[in-house]
PDB file of C-alpha atoms in Angstrom:
ATOM      1  CA  MET A   1     -79.230-112.114-124.400  1.00  0.00           C
ATOM      2  CA  LYS A   2     -76.604-109.376-123.078  1.00  0.00           C
ATOM      3  CA  LYS A   3     -78.366-108.971-119.743  1.00  0.00           C
ATOM      4  CA  LEU A   4     -78.472-112.900-119.682  1.00  0.00           C
ATOM      5  CA  ILE A   5     -74.394-112.894-120.035  1.00  0.00           C
ATOM      6  CA  THR A   6     -73.552-110.020-117.296  1.00  0.00           C
ATOM      7  CA  ASN A   7     -76.187-111.896-114.803  1.00  0.00           C
ATOM      8  CA  VAL A   8     -74.256-115.108-115.378  1.00  0.00           C
ATOM      9  CA  GLN A   9     -70.832-113.344-114.711  1.00  0.00           C
ATOM     10  CA  SER A  10     -72.207-111.685-112.107  1.00  0.00           C
ATOM     11  CA  TYR A  11     -73.510-114.639-110.249  1.00  0.00           C
ATOM     12  CA  PHE A  12     -69.413-116.196-111.090  1.00  0.00           C
ATOM     13  CA  GLU A  13     -68.359-113.176-109.062  1.00  0.00           C
ATOM     14  CA  TYR A  14     -70.881-113.482-106.191  1.00  0.00           C
ATOM     15  CA  LEU A  15     -69.822-116.787-105.708  1.00  0.00           C
ATOM     16  CA  GLY A  16     -66.430-116.457-105.403  1.00  0.00           C
ATOM     17  CA  GLN A  17     -66.180-113.028-104.025  1.00  0.00           C
ATOM     18  CA  HIS A  18     -68.913-113.048-100.985  1.00  0.00           C
ATOM     19  CA  LEU A  19     -69.107-116.663-100.815  1.00  0.00           C
ATOM     20  CA  ARG A  20     -65.176-117.818-101.706  1.00  0.00           C
ATOM     21  CA  LEU A  21     -66.701-120.925-103.122  1.00  0.00           C
ATOM     22  CA  PHE A  22     -64.271-122.236-106.646  1.00  0.00           C
ATOM     23  CA  CYS A  23     -67.247-123.091-108.841  1.00  0.00           C
ATOM     24  CA  SER A  24     -66.741-123.669-112.684  1.00  0.00           C
ATOM     25  CA  VAL A  25     -68.015-124.738-116.052  1.00  0.00           C
ATOM     26  CA  HIS A  26     -67.569-127.488-118.246  1.00  0.00           C
ATOM     27  CA  PHE A  27     -69.361-128.615-121.403  1.00  0.00           C
ATOM     28  CA  THR A  28     -69.375-131.985-123.030  1.00  0.00           C
ATOM     29  CA  GLU A  29     -67.056-131.806-126.126  1.00  0.00           C
ATOM     30  CA  ASP A  30     -69.888-131.546-128.312  1.00  0.00           C
ATOM     31  CA  SER A  31     -71.166-129.039-126.815  1.00  0.00           C
ATOM     32  CA  TYR A  32     -68.262-126.858-126.702  1.00  0.00           C
ATOM     33  CA  SER A  33     -68.057-127.082-130.172  1.00  0.00           C
ATOM     34  CA  HIS A  34     -71.418-125.083-130.862  1.00  0.00           C
ATOM     35  CA  LEU A  35     -70.156-122.650-128.283  1.00  0.00           C
ATOM     36  CA  SER A  36     -69.754-119.361-130.511  1.00  0.00           C
ATOM     37  CA  ALA A  37     -66.338-117.208-129.900  1.00  0.00           C
ATOM     38  CA  HIS A  38     -67.895-114.721-128.345  1.00  0.00           C
ATOM     39  CA  LEU A  39     -69.800-116.518-125.573  1.00  0.00           C
ATOM     40  CA  ILE A  40     -66.499-118.732-124.884  1.00  0.00           C
ATOM     41  CA  SER A  41     -64.797-115.703-124.248  1.00  0.00           C
ATOM     42  CA  VAL A  42     -67.380-114.502-121.964  1.00  0.00           C
ATOM     43  CA  LEU A  43     -67.187-118.014-119.777  1.00  0.00           C
ATOM     44  CA  SER A  44     -63.516-118.669-120.585  1.00  0.00           C
ATOM     45  CA  PRO A  45     -62.408-116.669-116.892  1.00  0.00           C
ATOM     46  CA  HIS A  46     -65.080-119.623-115.303  1.00  0.00           C
ATOM     47  CA  MET A  47     -64.088-122.540-117.418  1.00  0.00           C
ATOM     48  CA  THR A  48     -60.809-123.702-115.323  1.00  0.00           C
ATOM     49  CA  HIS A  49     -60.197-124.940-111.948  1.00  0.00           C
ATOM     50  CA  ASN A  50     -58.206-121.688-110.525  1.00  0.00           C
ATOM     51  CA  HIS A  51     -57.016-122.881-107.334  1.00  0.00           C
ATOM     52  CA  PRO A  52     -53.231-123.218-107.619  1.00  0.00           C
ATOM     53  CA  TYR A  53     -53.178-126.791-106.502  1.00  0.00           C
ATOM     54  CA  CYS A  54     -55.482-127.597-110.028  1.00  0.00           C
ATOM     55  CA  ARG A  55     -53.301-125.102-112.227  1.00  0.00           C
ATOM     56  CA  PHE A  56     -50.111-126.720-110.927  1.00  0.00           C
ATOM     57  CA  VAL A  57     -50.960-130.811-111.843  1.00  0.00           C
ATOM     58  CA  LYS A  58     -52.436-129.529-115.227  1.00  0.00           C
ATOM     59  CA  GLU A  59     -49.464-127.888-115.566  1.00  0.00           C
ATOM     60  CA  SER A  60     -47.564-130.293-114.504  1.00  0.00           C
ATOM     61  CA  GLY A  61     -47.805-132.772-117.480  1.00  0.00           C
ATOM     62  CA  HIS A  62     -51.037-134.345-115.985  1.00  0.00           C
ATOM     63  CA  HIS A  63     -53.801-132.349-117.935  1.00  0.00           C
ATOM     64  CA  LYS A  64     -54.804-135.567-120.137  1.00  0.00           C
ATOM     65  CA  ARG A  65     -56.200-137.142-116.940  1.00  0.00           C
ATOM     66  CA  CYS A  66     -57.481-134.558-115.726  1.00  0.00           C
ATOM     67  CA  ILE A  67     -59.958-134.408-119.288  1.00  0.00           C
ATOM     68  CA  LYS A  68     -60.536-138.238-119.216  1.00  0.00           C
ATOM     69  CA  ASN A  69     -62.207-137.324-115.994  1.00  0.00           C
ATOM     70  CA  GLN A  70     -64.156-134.672-117.049  1.00  0.00           C
ATOM     71  CA  ARG A  71     -65.533-137.353-119.401  1.00  0.00           C
ATOM     72  CA  TYR A  72     -66.384-139.875-117.228  1.00  0.00           C
ATOM     73  CA  ILE A  73     -68.761-137.284-115.390  1.00  0.00           C
ATOM     74  CA  HIS A  74     -70.267-135.955-118.362  1.00  0.00           C
ATOM     75  CA  ALA A  75     -71.382-139.790-118.580  1.00  0.00           C
ATOM     76  CA  SER A  76     -71.717-140.338-115.280  1.00  0.00           C
ATOM     77  CA  LEU A  77     -74.262-137.257-114.451  1.00  0.00           C
ATOM     78  CA  GLU A  78     -76.737-138.716-116.584  1.00  0.00           C
ATOM     79  CA  GLY A  79     -79.595-138.662-114.653  1.00  0.00           C
ATOM     80  CA  LYS A  80     -78.165-137.130-111.707  1.00  0.00           C
ATOM     81  CA  ASP A  81     -79.103-134.107-110.070  1.00  0.00           C
ATOM     82  CA  ILE A  82     -75.672-133.960-108.359  1.00  0.00           C
ATOM     83  CA  LEU A  83     -72.691-135.803-108.573  1.00  0.00           C
ATOM     84  CA  GLU A  84     -70.194-135.946-105.773  1.00  0.00           C
ATOM     85  CA  ASN A  85     -66.826-137.275-107.015  1.00  0.00           C
ATOM     86  CA  THR A  86     -62.820-137.465-105.917  1.00  0.00           C
ATOM     87  CA  CYS A  87     -60.306-136.878-108.927  1.00  0.00           C
ATOM     88  CA  HIS A  88     -57.327-138.563-109.911  1.00  0.00           C
ATOM     89  CA  ALA A  89     -55.333-136.142-107.810  1.00  0.00           C
ATOM     90  CA  CYS A  90     -57.539-136.171-104.968  1.00  0.00           C
ATOM     91  CA  VAL A  91     -59.393-133.257-105.191  1.00  0.00           C
ATOM     92  CA  ARG A  92     -62.861-132.979-103.676  1.00  0.00           C
ATOM     93  CA  GLU A  93     -65.994-131.886-105.932  1.00  0.00           C
ATOM     94  CA  LEU A  94     -69.428-131.323-105.801  1.00  0.00           C
ATOM     95  CA  LEU A  95     -70.488-131.176-109.620  1.00  0.00           C
ATOM     96  CA  TYR A  96     -74.279-130.248-110.427  1.00  0.00           C
ATOM     97  CA  PRO A  97     -75.111-130.720-114.578  1.00  0.00           C
ATOM     98  CA  ILE A  98     -76.176-128.730-117.139  1.00  0.00           C
ATOM     99  CA  ARG A  99     -78.650-129.892-119.264  1.00  0.00           C
ATOM    100  CA  SER A 100     -80.585-129.507-122.774  1.00  0.00           C
ATOM    101  CA  GLU A 101     -84.771-129.607-123.001  1.00  0.00           C
ATOM    102  CA  GLN A 102     -84.430-132.729-124.368  1.00  0.00           C
ATOM    103  CA  LYS A 103     -82.093-133.622-120.977  1.00  0.00           C
ATOM    104  CA  ARG A 104     -79.399-134.523-122.589  1.00  0.00           C
ATOM    105  CA  VAL A 105     -76.001-133.609-120.041  1.00  0.00           C
ATOM    106  CA  ARG A 106     -74.334-130.352-122.400  1.00  0.00           C
ATOM    107  CA  GLY A 107     -71.873-129.778-119.194  1.00  0.00           C
ATOM    108  CA  PHE A 108     -71.691-128.943-115.521  1.00  0.00           C
ATOM    109  CA  ILE A 109     -71.254-126.854-112.890  1.00  0.00           C
ATOM    110  CA  ALA A 110     -68.082-127.926-110.839  1.00  0.00           C
ATOM    111  CA  VAL A 111     -67.671-126.281-106.769  1.00  0.00           C
ATOM    112  CA  SER A 112     -64.236-127.537-106.080  1.00  0.00           C
ATOM    113  CA  ALA A 113     -61.070-126.965-104.015  1.00  0.00           C
ATOM    114  CA  TYR A 114     -61.811-129.507-100.854  1.00  0.00           C
ATOM    115  CA  CYS A 115     -58.744-131.908 -99.927  1.00  0.00           C
ATOM    116  CA  GLY A 116     -59.690-135.779-100.832  1.00  0.00           C
ATOM    117  CA  THR A 117     -57.805-138.919 -99.288  1.00  0.00           C
ATOM    118  CA  GLU A 118     -54.872-140.890-101.859  1.00  0.00           C
ATOM    119  CA  GLY A 119     -55.742-144.280-102.419  1.00  0.00           C
ATOM    120  CA  ASP A 120     -57.455-146.202-105.761  1.00  0.00           C
ATOM    121  CA  GLY A 121     -56.011-144.382-108.435  1.00  0.00           C
ATOM    122  CA  GLN A 122     -55.493-140.972-106.460  1.00  0.00           C
ATOM    123  CA  THR A 123     -52.315-139.246-106.282  1.00  0.00           C
ATOM    124  CA  VAL A 124     -51.211-136.281-104.755  1.00  0.00           C
ATOM    125  CA  TYR A 125     -49.126-134.220-106.784  1.00  0.00           C
ATOM    126  CA  ASN A 126     -47.432-131.480-104.914  1.00  0.00           C
ATOM    127  CA  HIS A 127     -48.224-131.581-101.135  1.00  0.00           C
ATOM    128  CA  TYR A 128     -48.025-128.450-100.148  1.00  0.00           C
ATOM    129  CA  LEU A 129     -49.771-126.451-102.329  1.00  0.00           C
ATOM    130  CA  PHE A 130     -52.828-130.159-102.014  1.00  0.00           C
ATOM    131  CA  SER A 131     -52.353-128.337 -98.333  1.00  0.00           C
ATOM    132  CA  THR A 132     -53.804-125.313 -99.450  1.00  0.00           C
ATOM    133  CA  LEU A 133     -57.197-126.302-100.351  1.00  0.00           C
ATOM    134  CA  ARG A 134     -60.472-126.703 -97.847  1.00  0.00           C
ATOM    135  CA  ALA A 135     -60.448-129.687 -95.686  1.00  0.00           C
ATOM    136  CA  THR A 136     -64.383-129.127 -95.728  1.00  0.00           C
ATOM    137  CA  GLU A 137     -66.773-128.763 -97.740  1.00  0.00           C
ATOM    138  CA  PRO A 138     -69.467-126.313 -98.070  1.00  0.00           C
ATOM    139  CA  PRO A 139     -72.899-126.966 -96.777  1.00  0.00           C
ATOM    140  CA  ARG A 140     -75.213-129.405 -99.514  1.00  0.00           C
ATOM    141  CA  ALA A 141     -78.089-127.378 -98.616  1.00  0.00           C
ATOM    142  CA  LEU A 142     -76.109-123.871 -99.436  1.00  0.00           C
ATOM    143  CA  THR A 143     -74.835-124.740-102.978  1.00  0.00           C
ATOM    144  CA  ASP A 144     -78.448-126.727-103.443  1.00  0.00           C
ATOM    145  CA  THR A 145     -79.675-123.792-103.472  1.00  0.00           C
ATOM    146  CA  LEU A 146     -77.535-121.557-105.173  1.00  0.00           C
ATOM    147  CA  ILE A 147     -75.954-123.576-107.739  1.00  0.00           C
ATOM    148  CA  PRO A 148     -78.478-125.056-110.175  1.00  0.00           C
ATOM    149  CA  PRO A 149     -79.638-121.317-110.999  1.00  0.00           C
ATOM    150  CA  LEU A 150     -76.386-120.860-112.663  1.00  0.00           C
ATOM    151  CA  CYS A 151     -77.145-124.235-114.376  1.00  0.00           C
ATOM    152  CA  MET A 152     -80.153-122.975-115.300  1.00  0.00           C
ATOM    153  CA  MET A 153     -78.603-119.756-116.386  1.00  0.00           C
ATOM    154  CA  ILE A 154     -76.323-120.784-118.748  1.00  0.00           C
ATOM    155  CA  GLU A 155     -79.205-123.337-119.971  1.00  0.00           C
ATOM    156  CA  HIS A 156     -80.870-120.102-121.063  1.00  0.00           C
ATOM    157  CA  LEU A 157     -78.074-118.824-122.347  1.00  0.00           C
ATOM    158  CA  ILE A 158     -77.164-121.752-124.826  1.00  0.00           C
ATOM    159  CA  ASP A 159     -80.591-121.942-125.866  1.00  0.00           C
ATOM    160  CA  ALA A 160     -80.907-118.273-126.783  1.00  0.00           C
ATOM    161  CA  GLU A 161     -77.186-118.433-128.543  1.00  0.00           C
ATOM    162  CA  GLU A 162     -78.272-121.396-130.808  1.00  0.00           C
ATOM    163  CA  GLU A 163     -81.652-119.616-131.322  1.00  0.00           C
ATOM    164  CA  GLU A 164     -79.943-116.480-132.397  1.00  0.00           C
ATOM    165  CA  SER A 165     -77.217-118.305-134.849  1.00  0.00           C
ATOM    166  CA  GLU A 166     -80.628-120.119-136.122  1.00  0.00           C
ATOM    167  CA  SER A 167     -81.916-117.031-136.853  1.00  0.00           C
ATOM    168  CA  GLU A 168     -79.015-115.077-138.638  1.00  0.00           C
ATOM    169  CA  PHE A 169     -77.710-118.227-140.542  1.00  0.00           C
ATOM    170  CA  LYS A 170     -81.078-117.802-142.384  1.00  0.00           C
ATOM    171  CA  ARG A 171     -81.314-114.194-143.603  1.00  0.00           C
ATOM    172  CA  ILE A 172     -77.602-114.941-144.681  1.00  0.00           C
ATOM    173  CA  ALA A 173     -78.399-118.194-146.248  1.00  0.00           C
ATOM    174  CA  ALA A 174     -81.247-116.497-148.156  1.00  0.00           C
ATOM    175  CA  TYR A 175     -78.977-113.716-149.086  1.00  0.00           C
ATOM    176  CA  LEU A 176     -76.481-116.521-150.677  1.00  0.00           C
ATOM    177  CA  ALA A 177     -79.780-117.753-152.661  1.00  0.00           C
ATOM    178  CA  GLU A 178     -79.213-115.149-154.415  1.00  0.00           C
ATOM    179  CA  ASN A 179     -75.354-113.628-154.330  1.00  0.00           C
ATOM    180  CA  HIS A 180     -73.435-117.132-154.001  1.00  0.00           C
ATOM    181  CA  THR A 181     -71.799-117.138-157.519  1.00  0.00           C
ATOM    182  CA  HIS A 182     -69.281-114.682-156.970  1.00  0.00           C
ATOM    183  CA  VAL A 183     -69.265-113.741-152.802  1.00  0.00           C
ATOM    184  CA  THR A 184     -66.114-113.971-150.944  1.00  0.00           C
ATOM    185  CA  LEU A 185     -65.477-114.251-147.401  1.00  0.00           C
ATOM    186  CA  GLU A 186     -64.672-110.840-146.469  1.00  0.00           C
ATOM    187  CA  GLU A 187     -67.379-109.582-148.853  1.00  0.00           C
ATOM    188  CA  LEU A 188     -70.341-111.438-146.576  1.00  0.00           C
ATOM    189  CA  CYS A 189     -68.414-110.611-143.520  1.00  0.00           C
ATOM    190  CA  ALA A 190     -68.850-106.051-144.868  1.00  0.00           C
ATOM    191  CA  HIS A 191     -72.597-107.089-145.862  1.00  0.00           C
ATOM    192  CA  PHE A 192     -73.524-108.918-142.365  1.00  0.00           C
ATOM    193  CA  LYS A 193     -70.962-106.663-140.390  1.00  0.00           C
ATOM    194  CA  ARG A 194     -69.671-109.416-139.003  1.00  0.00           C
ATOM    195  CA  SER A 195     -66.275-111.082-138.648  1.00  0.00           C
ATOM    196  CA  ARG A 196     -64.383-113.608-140.841  1.00  0.00           C
ATOM    197  CA  SER A 197     -64.618-115.818-137.501  1.00  0.00           C
ATOM    198  CA  HIS A 198     -68.127-115.728-136.786  1.00  0.00           C
ATOM    199  CA  ILE A 199     -69.142-116.262-139.886  1.00  0.00           C
ATOM    200  CA  SER A 200     -67.132-119.243-140.555  1.00  0.00           C
ATOM    201  CA  HIS A 201     -68.438-120.698-137.295  1.00  0.00           C
ATOM    202  CA  LEU A 202     -72.265-119.850-137.977  1.00  0.00           C
ATOM    203  CA  PHE A 203     -72.037-122.712-141.017  1.00  0.00           C
ATOM    204  CA  LYS A 204     -69.839-125.398-138.746  1.00  0.00           C
ATOM    205  CA  SER A 205     -72.842-125.517-136.596  1.00  0.00           C
ATOM    206  CA  ASN A 206     -75.447-124.633-139.116  1.00  0.00           C
ATOM    207  CA  ALA A 207     -74.705-126.586-141.711  1.00  0.00           C
ATOM    208  CA  GLY A 208     -71.967-128.556-141.559  1.00  0.00           C
ATOM    209  CA  LEU A 209     -70.131-126.704-143.790  1.00  0.00           C
ATOM    210  CA  SER A 210     -67.651-124.370-144.785  1.00  0.00           C
ATOM    211  CA  LEU A 211     -68.572-120.901-146.801  1.00  0.00           C
ATOM    212  CA  ARG A 212     -67.119-122.485-149.368  1.00  0.00           C
ATOM    213  CA  GLY A 213     -68.301-125.915-149.580  1.00  0.00           C
ATOM    214  CA  TYR A 214     -72.248-124.355-148.682  1.00  0.00           C
ATOM    215  CA  CYS A 215     -71.480-122.307-151.792  1.00  0.00           C
ATOM    216  CA  ASN A 216     -70.150-124.775-153.836  1.00  0.00           C
ATOM    217  CA  ASP A 217     -73.238-126.732-153.524  1.00  0.00           C
ATOM    218  CA  LEU A 218     -75.425-123.989-154.577  1.00  0.00           C
ATOM    219  CA  ARG A 219     -73.121-123.266-157.842  1.00  0.00           C
ATOM    220  CA  LEU A 220     -73.079-127.054-159.289  1.00  0.00           C
ATOM    221  CA  LEU A 221     -77.494-126.746-158.704  1.00  0.00           C
ATOM    222  CA  ASP A 222     -77.372-123.926-160.908  1.00  0.00           C
ATOM    223  CA  ALA A 223     -74.565-125.785-163.139  1.00  0.00           C
ATOM    224  CA  LYS A 224     -77.139-128.720-163.641  1.00  0.00           C
ATOM    225  CA  VAL A 225     -79.890-126.874-164.486  1.00  0.00           C
ATOM    226  CA  LEU A 226     -77.805-124.429-167.526  1.00  0.00           C
ATOM    227  CA  LEU A 227     -76.542-128.109-168.060  1.00  0.00           C
ATOM    228  CA  GLN A 228     -80.225-129.641-168.748  1.00  0.00           C
ATOM    229  CA  SER A 229     -81.242-126.267-170.329  1.00  0.00           C
ATOM    230  CA  THR A 230     -78.579-124.620-172.827  1.00  0.00           C
ATOM    231  CA  ASP A 231     -75.743-125.381-174.937  1.00  0.00           C
ATOM    232  CA  LEU A 232     -73.123-123.426-172.884  1.00  0.00           C
ATOM    233  CA  SER A 233     -70.153-125.814-173.141  1.00  0.00           C
ATOM    234  CA  VAL A 234     -68.746-127.235-169.318  1.00  0.00           C
ATOM    235  CA  SER A 235     -65.868-124.695-169.117  1.00  0.00           C
ATOM    236  CA  GLU A 236     -69.087-122.078-169.860  1.00  0.00           C
ATOM    237  CA  VAL A 237     -71.371-123.688-167.413  1.00  0.00           C
ATOM    238  CA  ALA A 238     -68.412-123.481-164.843  1.00  0.00           C
ATOM    239  CA  TYR A 239     -67.464-119.817-165.357  1.00  0.00           C
ATOM    240  CA  GLU A 240     -71.316-119.317-165.694  1.00  0.00           C
ATOM    241  CA  VAL A 241     -71.860-120.357-161.926  1.00  0.00           C
ATOM    242  CA  GLY A 242     -69.070-119.183-159.998  1.00  0.00           C
ATOM    243  CA  PHE A 243     -66.150-121.340-161.259  1.00  0.00           C
ATOM    244  CA  GLU A 244     -62.629-119.461-162.496  1.00  0.00           C
ATOM    245  CA  ASP A 245     -60.853-123.835-162.944  1.00  0.00           C
ATOM    246  CA  ALA A 246     -63.017-126.091-165.169  1.00  0.00           C
ATOM    247  CA  SER A 247     -61.111-129.385-164.193  1.00  0.00           C
ATOM    248  CA  TYR A 248     -61.832-128.145-160.363  1.00  0.00           C
ATOM    249  CA  PHE A 249     -65.790-127.753-161.722  1.00  0.00           C
ATOM    250  CA  ILE A 250     -65.939-130.970-162.599  1.00  0.00           C
ATOM    251  CA  LYS A 251     -64.103-132.825-160.171  1.00  0.00           C
ATOM    252  CA  LEU A 252     -66.425-131.708-157.204  1.00  0.00           C
ATOM    253  CA  PHE A 253     -69.332-132.039-160.272  1.00  0.00           C
ATOM    254  CA  ARG A 254     -68.421-135.659-159.926  1.00  0.00           C
ATOM    255  CA  GLU A 255     -67.881-136.082-156.046  1.00  0.00           C
ATOM    256  CA  LYS A 256     -71.319-134.778-155.209  1.00  0.00           C
ATOM    257  CA  HIS A 257     -73.047-136.297-158.449  1.00  0.00           C
ATOM    258  CA  GLY A 258     -71.412-139.646-159.033  1.00  0.00           C
ATOM    259  CA  ILE A 259     -71.252-138.449-162.550  1.00  0.00           C
ATOM    260  CA  SER A 260     -69.382-135.848-164.631  1.00  0.00           C
ATOM    261  CA  PRO A 261     -71.010-132.812-165.845  1.00  0.00           C
ATOM    262  CA  ARG A 262     -70.340-134.032-169.634  1.00  0.00           C
ATOM    263  CA  LYS A 263     -72.511-137.539-168.944  1.00  0.00           C
ATOM    264  CA  PHE A 264     -75.079-135.558-166.492  1.00  0.00           C
ATOM    265  CA  ARG A 265     -75.725-133.754-169.691  1.00  0.00           C
ATOM    266  CA  GLY A 266     -75.845-136.739-171.997  1.00  0.00           C
ATOM    267  CA  ILE A 267     -78.858-138.993-169.618  1.00  0.00           C
ATOM    268  CA  SER A 268     -80.693-135.961-168.049  1.00  0.00           C
ATOM    269  CA  PRO A 269     -83.220-134.530-170.987  1.00  0.00           C
ATOM    270  CA  PRO A 270     -83.533-131.284-171.600  1.00  0.00           C
ATOM    271  CA  LEU A 271     -85.713-129.386-168.357  1.00  0.00           C
ATOM    272  CA  GLY A 272     -89.335-128.651-170.163  1.00  0.00           C
ATOM    273  CA  LYS A 273     -89.032-131.984-172.378  1.00  0.00           C
ATOM    274  CA  GLY A 274     -90.553-134.353-170.403  1.00  0.00           C
ATOM    275  CA  ALA A 275     -93.419-132.364-170.209  1.00  0.00           C
ATOM    276  CA  GLU A 276     -93.432-132.194-174.085  1.00  0.00           C
ATOM    277  CA  SER A 277     -93.514-135.657-174.062  1.00  0.00           C
ATOM    278  CA  LEU A 278     -96.320-136.034-172.198  1.00  0.00           C
ATOM    279  CA  ALA A 279     -98.111-134.402-174.473  1.00  0.00           C
ATOM    280  CA  SER A 280     -97.959-135.831-177.318  1.00  0.00           C
ATOM    281  CA  ASP A 281     -98.137-138.989-175.533  1.00  0.00           C
ATOM    282  CA  GLY A 282    -101.613-138.191-174.775  1.00  0.00           C
TER     283      GLY A 282
END
């Protein structure tokens, strides 16, 4: 994966420094939310239009229209291999999709910074800076040859990160299956040699929960077993499974199971009683 990241960075540098192409990568909101902090930091220099005119447009209060334009592009790229577009600021751009294996659009590579024409909702916001845009777009044969390989590298990079993330999450989940009662985020970070933000992102992206929420669900499962198999009080059960506040435990239990721990114990036969009843009935 490190080699792939290096290749992507080198490719962007080659396109910009040697071919003088303004290239940037833009992800859908859903895809961006699943990128790791590390991958975002690697790609961040290439995730915005860096031409002075484009920077001016965003910094002068028109960034919301830029975001709206990106959403339009993501929708318009479905089923297409390339899209020619003129944004609201009269900038012409060639857009190549980044897809998943299921052909879902994850984002796009933009080859941008070319002069468009005013009219039909397009406006020049600064004529001097606009004049520094390039008048002629690159040959399509050139971009059609060079940009799709970059799209594929980024597709593979996202896939590799998702596989790595899923594998790491499974290792942490296996650890938590045995150590969730009183574990803290700091202890987990130290054990797996990861940062707080990395662990937090891992749980959000793979479980849709925070670490605390994930561990609380495991503790509530433990509580159900203790309520059925022991005579411990509800407060003692709460403490045994890792809750220091019995009221908080009762609140979470009710939210999760729609019933209080006390009532759950009242309607649930002790573990093993079901088998005994079946034996006596026979």
